[in-house]
Amino acid sequence: MGCNLLEKYKEVPDDSLFYDLSPEEITLLFYLLGIALSQPLTVDEISLLANGLFETAQVMFVIAAQRSLVNDAISEQQDKEEKKSTEKLELEVKKLQDKIENLQKQINEWKR
């Protein structure tokens, strides 16, 4: 898994209509859309459209779940890599502190 997947399936889009709307506004948008689409249709047509949209929603749920899974895996991998980097840096700092301490001891011995 590389950065390419992270960019492709990132959770927050750079520019999206849905990102700018509140949950209430989204609810109202789909409520009005449902009413507007249903007005000119017969009961059978509404039923067909609703079932088709429901199927579309199911597919979208699967896609969203998989993207979430990929995002979580990428995030976990990045956290592990970051932790390894931090541990390596801490080890290097400790080594440098030990060297400084040894050099300070040598300086103190020379001063005597």
Coordinates of N, CA and C in Angstrom, one line a residue:
M1 N 0.8 -1.2 0.0 CA 0.0 0.0 0.0 C 0.9 1.2 0.0
G2 N 0.7 2.1 -0.9 CA 1.5 3.3 -1.0 C 0.7 4.6 -0.8
C3 N 1.4 5.7 -1.0 CA 0.8 7.0 -0.9 C -0.3 7.2 -2.0
N4 N -0.1 6.5 -3.1 CA -1.1 6.6 -4.2 C -2.5 6.2 -3.7
L5 N -2.6 5.1 -3.0 CA -3.9 4.7 -2.4 C -4.4 5.8 -1.4
L6 N -3.5 6.3 -0.6 CA -3.9 7.3 0.4 C -4.6 8.5 -0.3
E7 N -3.9 9.0 -1.4 CA -4.5 10.1 -2.1 C -5.8 9.7 -2.8
K8 N -5.9 8.5 -3.3 CA -7.0 8.0 -4.1 C -8.3 7.9 -3.2
Y9 N -8.0 7.4 -1.9 CA -9.2 7.0 -1.1 C -9.2 7.9 0.2
K10 N -8.6 9.1 0.2 CA -8.5 9.9 1.4 C -9.9 10.2 1.8
E11 N -10.1 10.4 3.1 CA -11.4 10.6 3.7 C -12.0 11.9 3.5
V12 N -11.2 13.0 3.5 CA -11.7 14.3 3.3 C -11.3 14.8 1.9
P13 N -12.3 15.1 1.1 CA -11.9 15.6 -0.3 C -11.4 17.0 -0.2
D14 N -10.7 17.4 -1.3 CA -10.2 18.8 -1.4 C -11.4 19.7 -1.6
D15 N -12.3 19.3 -2.5 CA -13.4 20.2 -2.9 C -14.6 19.3 -3.1
S16 N -15.6 19.5 -2.2 CA -16.9 18.7 -2.3 C -18.0 19.5 -1.8
L17 N -19.1 19.4 -2.5 CA -20.4 20.0 -2.1 C -20.8 19.5 -0.8
F18 N -20.7 18.2 -0.6 CA -21.2 17.5 0.6 C -20.3 17.9 1.8
Y19 N -19.1 18.2 1.6 CA -18.2 18.6 2.7 C -18.6 19.9 3.3
D20 N -19.3 20.8 2.5 CA -19.7 22.1 3.0 C -21.0 22.1 3.6
L21 N -21.8 21.1 3.5 CA -23.2 21.1 4.0 C -23.3 20.4 5.4
S22 N -24.2 20.9 6.2 CA -24.4 20.3 7.5 C -25.2 19.0 7.4
P23 N -25.2 18.1 8.4 CA -26.1 17.0 8.3 C -27.6 17.3 8.1
E24 N -28.0 18.4 8.7 CA -29.4 18.8 8.5 C -29.7 19.3 7.0
E25 N -28.7 20.0 6.5 CA -28.9 20.5 5.1 C -28.9 19.3 4.1
I26 N -28.0 18.3 4.4 CA -28.0 17.1 3.5 C -29.3 16.4 3.6
T27 N -29.8 16.3 4.8 CA -31.1 15.6 5.0 C -32.2 16.3 4.2
L28 N -32.2 17.6 4.4 CA -33.2 18.4 3.7 C -33.1 18.3 2.1
L29 N -31.9 18.3 1.7 CA -31.6 18.2 0.2 C -32.2 16.9 -0.3
F30 N -31.9 15.7 0.4 CA -32.4 14.5 -0.1 C -33.9 14.3 0.1
Y31 N -34.4 14.9 1.1 CA -35.9 14.9 1.3 C -36.6 15.6 0.2
L32 N -36.1 16.8 -0.2 CA -36.7 17.6 -1.3 C -36.5 16.8 -2.6
L33 N -35.3 16.2 -2.8 CA -35.0 15.5 -4.0 C -36.0 14.3 -4.2
G34 N -36.3 13.6 -3.1 CA -37.2 12.5 -3.1 C -38.6 13.0 -3.5
I35 N -39.1 14.1 -2.9 CA -40.4 14.6 -3.2 C -40.4 15.1 -4.7
A36 N -39.4 15.8 -5.1 CA -39.4 16.3 -6.5 C -39.4 15.1 -7.5
L37 N -38.6 14.1 -7.3 CA -38.6 13.0 -8.2 C -39.9 12.2 -8.2
S38 N -40.6 12.1 -7.1 CA -41.8 11.3 -7.0 C -43.0 12.0 -7.6
Q39 N -43.0 13.3 -7.7 CA -44.2 14.0 -8.2 C -44.8 13.5 -9.5
P40 N -44.0 13.4 -10.6 CA -44.5 13.0 -11.9 C -44.7 11.5 -12.1
L41 N -44.3 10.7 -11.1 CA -44.3 9.2 -11.3 C -45.5 8.5 -10.8
T42 N -45.8 7.4 -11.4 CA -46.8 6.5 -10.8 C -46.3 5.7 -9.6
V43 N -47.2 5.1 -8.9 CA -46.8 4.3 -7.7 C -45.7 3.2 -8.1
D44 N -46.0 2.5 -9.2 CA -45.1 1.5 -9.7 C -43.7 2.1 -10.1
E45 N -43.7 3.2 -10.8 CA -42.5 3.9 -11.1 C -41.7 4.3 -9.9
I46 N -42.4 4.9 -8.9 CA -41.8 5.3 -7.7 C -41.1 4.1 -7.0
S47 N -41.9 3.0 -7.0 CA -41.4 1.8 -6.3 C -40.1 1.3 -7.1
L48 N -40.1 1.3 -8.4 CA -39.0 0.8 -9.2 C -37.8 1.8 -8.9
L49 N -38.0 3.1 -9.0 CA -36.9 4.0 -8.8 C -36.4 3.9 -7.3
A50 N -37.2 3.7 -6.4 CA -36.8 3.6 -5.0 C -35.9 2.3 -4.8
N51 N -36.4 1.2 -5.4 CA -35.6 0.0 -5.3 C -34.3 0.1 -6.0
G52 N -34.3 0.8 -7.2 CA -33.0 1.0 -7.9 C -32.0 1.9 -7.1
L53 N -32.6 2.9 -6.5 CA -31.8 3.8 -5.7 C -31.3 3.1 -4.4
F54 N -32.1 2.2 -3.9 CA -31.7 1.4 -2.7 C -30.5 0.5 -3.1
E55 N -30.6 -0.1 -4.2 CA -29.5 -1.0 -4.7 C -28.2 -0.2 -4.9
T56 N -28.4 1.0 -5.5 CA -27.3 1.9 -5.7 C -26.6 2.3 -4.4
A57 N -27.5 2.5 -3.4 CA -27.0 2.9 -2.1 C -26.2 1.7 -1.4
Q58 N -26.7 0.5 -1.7 CA -26.0 -0.7 -1.1 C -24.6 -0.8 -1.7
V59 N -24.5 -0.6 -3.0 CA -23.2 -0.6 -3.7 C -22.3 0.5 -3.1
M60 N -22.8 1.6 -2.9 CA -22.0 2.8 -2.4 C -21.6 2.5 -0.9
F61 N -22.4 1.8 -0.1 CA -22.0 1.4 1.2 C -20.8 0.5 1.2
V62 N -20.8 -0.5 0.3 CA -19.7 -1.4 0.2 C -18.5 -0.7 -0.2
I63 N -18.6 0.2 -1.2 CA -17.4 1.0 -1.6 C -16.9 1.9 -0.5
A64 N -17.8 2.5 0.2 CA -17.3 3.4 1.4 C -16.7 2.5 2.5
A65 N -17.2 1.3 2.7 CA -16.6 0.5 3.7 C -15.2 0.0 3.3
Q66 N -15.1 -0.3 2.1 CA -13.7 -0.7 1.6 C -12.8 0.4 1.6
R67 N -13.2 1.6 1.2 CA -12.3 2.7 1.3 C -11.9 3.0 2.7
S68 N -12.8 2.9 3.6 CA -12.5 3.1 5.1 C -11.5 2.1 5.5
L69 N -11.7 0.8 5.1 CA -10.8 -0.2 5.5 C -9.4 0.1 5.0
V70 N -9.3 0.5 3.7 CA -8.0 0.9 3.1 C -7.4 2.0 3.9
N71 N -8.2 3.1 4.2 CA -7.7 4.2 4.9 C -7.1 3.8 6.3
D72 N -7.9 3.0 7.0 CA -7.4 2.5 8.3 C -6.1 1.7 8.2
A73 N -6.0 0.9 7.2 CA -4.8 0.1 7.0 C -3.6 1.0 6.7
I74 N -3.8 2.0 5.8 CA -2.7 2.9 5.5 C -2.3 3.7 6.7
S75 N -3.3 4.2 7.4 CA -3.1 5.0 8.6 C -2.3 4.2 9.7
E76 N -2.7 2.9 9.9 CA -2.0 2.1 10.8 C -0.5 1.8 10.4
Q77 N -0.3 1.6 9.1 CA 1.0 1.4 8.6 C 1.9 2.7 8.8
Q78 N 1.3 3.9 8.5 CA 2.0 5.1 8.7 C 2.3 5.3 10.2
D79 N 1.4 5.0 11.1 CA 1.7 5.1 12.5 C 2.8 4.2 12.9
K80 N 2.9 3.0 12.4 CA 4.0 2.0 12.7 C 5.3 2.6 12.2
E81 N 5.3 3.1 11.0 CA 6.5 3.7 10.4 C 7.0 4.9 11.2
E82 N 6.0 5.7 11.6 CA 6.3 6.9 12.5 C 6.9 6.5 13.8
K83 N 6.3 5.5 14.4 CA 6.8 5.0 15.7 C 8.2 4.4 15.6
K84 N 8.5 3.7 14.5 CA 9.9 3.2 14.2 C 10.8 4.3 14.1
S85 N 10.4 5.3 13.3 CA 11.3 6.5 13.1 C 11.6 7.2 14.5
T86 N 10.5 7.4 15.3 CA 10.7 8.0 16.6 C 11.6 7.2 17.4
E87 N 11.5 5.9 17.5 CA 12.3 5.0 18.3 C 13.8 5.1 17.8
K88 N 14.0 5.2 16.5 CA 15.3 5.3 16.0 C 16.0 6.6 16.4
L89 N 15.2 7.7 16.3 CA 15.7 9.0 16.7 C 16.0 9.1 18.1
E90 N 15.1 8.5 19.0 CA 15.4 8.4 20.4 C 16.7 7.7 20.7
L91 N 16.9 6.6 20.0 CA 18.1 5.8 20.2 C 19.3 6.7 19.8
E92 N 19.2 7.4 18.7 CA 20.3 8.2 18.2 C 20.6 9.3 19.3
V93 N 19.5 9.9 19.8 CA 19.7 11.0 20.8 C 20.4 10.4 22.0
K94 N 20.0 9.2 22.4 CA 20.6 8.6 23.6 C 22.1 8.4 23.4
K95 N 22.4 7.9 22.2 CA 23.8 7.7 21.8 C 24.6 9.0 21.9
L96 N 24.0 10.0 21.3 CA 24.7 11.3 21.3 C 24.9 11.8 22.8
Q97 N 23.9 11.6 23.6 CA 24.0 12.1 25.0 C 25.1 11.3 25.7
D98 N 25.2 10.0 25.4 CA 26.3 9.2 26.0 C 27.6 9.7 25.6
K99 N 27.8 10.0 24.3 CA 29.0 10.5 23.7 C 29.4 11.9 24.4
I100 N 28.4 12.7 24.5 CA 28.6 14.0 25.2 C 29.0 13.8 26.6
E101 N 28.4 12.9 27.3 CA 28.8 12.6 28.7 C 30.2 12.1 28.8
N102 N 30.6 11.2 27.9 CA 32.0 10.7 27.9 C 33.0 11.8 27.5
L103 N 32.6 12.7 26.6 CA 33.5 13.8 26.2 C 33.7 14.7 27.4
Q104 N 32.6 15.0 28.1 CA 32.6 15.8 29.3 C 33.5 15.3 30.3
K105 N 33.4 14.0 30.5 CA 34.3 13.3 31.5 C 35.8 13.4 31.1
Q106 N 36.0 13.3 29.8 CA 37.4 13.4 29.3 C 37.9 14.9 29.6
I107 N 37.1 15.8 29.3 CA 37.4 17.2 29.5 C 37.7 17.5 31.0
N108 N 36.9 16.9 31.8 CA 37.1 17.1 33.3 C 38.4 16.5 33.7
E109 N 38.7 15.3 33.2 CA 40.0 14.7 33.5 C 41.2 15.5 33.1
W110 N 41.1 16.1 31.9 CA 42.2 16.9 31.3 C 42.4 18.2 32.2
K111 N 41.3 18.7 32.7 CA 41.4 19.9 33.5 C 42.1 19.7 34.8
R112 N 42.1 18.5 35.3 CA 42.8 18.2 36.6 C 44.2 18.2 36.5

